[in-house]
Short mmCIF file of C-alpha atoms in Angstrom, two decimals:
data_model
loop_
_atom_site.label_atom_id
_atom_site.label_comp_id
_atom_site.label_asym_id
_atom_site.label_seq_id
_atom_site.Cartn_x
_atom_site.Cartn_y
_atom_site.Cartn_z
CA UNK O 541 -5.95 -43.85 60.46
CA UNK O 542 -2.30 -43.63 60.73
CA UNK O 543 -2.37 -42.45 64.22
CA UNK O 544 -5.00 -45.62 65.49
CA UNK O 545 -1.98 -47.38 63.81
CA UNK O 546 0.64 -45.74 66.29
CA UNK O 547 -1.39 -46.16 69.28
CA UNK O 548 -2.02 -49.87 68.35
CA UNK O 549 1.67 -50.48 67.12
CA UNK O 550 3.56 -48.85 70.05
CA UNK O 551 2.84 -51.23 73.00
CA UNK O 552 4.52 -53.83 70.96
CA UNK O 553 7.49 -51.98 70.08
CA UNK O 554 8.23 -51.83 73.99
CA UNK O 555 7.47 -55.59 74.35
CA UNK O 556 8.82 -56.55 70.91
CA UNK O 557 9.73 -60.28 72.75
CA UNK O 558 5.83 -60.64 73.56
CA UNK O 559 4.28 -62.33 70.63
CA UNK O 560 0.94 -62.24 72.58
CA UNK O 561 1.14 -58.50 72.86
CA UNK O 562 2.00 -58.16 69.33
CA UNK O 563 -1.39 -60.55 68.58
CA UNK O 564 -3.76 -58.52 70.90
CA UNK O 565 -2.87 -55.44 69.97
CA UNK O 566 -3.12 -56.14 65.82
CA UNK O 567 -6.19 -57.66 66.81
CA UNK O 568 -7.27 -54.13 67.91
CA UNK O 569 -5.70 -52.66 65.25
CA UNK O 570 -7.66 -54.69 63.24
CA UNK O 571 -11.17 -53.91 65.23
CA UNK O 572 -10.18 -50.16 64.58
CA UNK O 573 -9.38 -50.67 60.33
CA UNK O 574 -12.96 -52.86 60.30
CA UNK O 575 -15.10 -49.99 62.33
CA UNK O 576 -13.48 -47.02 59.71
CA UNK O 577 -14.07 -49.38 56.98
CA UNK O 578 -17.85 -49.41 58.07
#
């Protein structure tokens, strides 16, 4: 789990400035948490 985090969270760190970055790729993040979860 913690490493889907990384992958999702790392983009953003290089593009801290892009808000829509930051939104697409929590929105993955949160795709990956909700297929785990069932």
């Amino acid at each position: 789990m913690i490493d889907v985090y990384n992958r999702a969270y790392q983009p953003t760190a290089e593009n801290s400035s892009n808000s829509t970055s930051f939104d697409h790729n929590l929105g993955i993040l949160v795709s990956h948490l909700t297929s785990l979860a069932t």
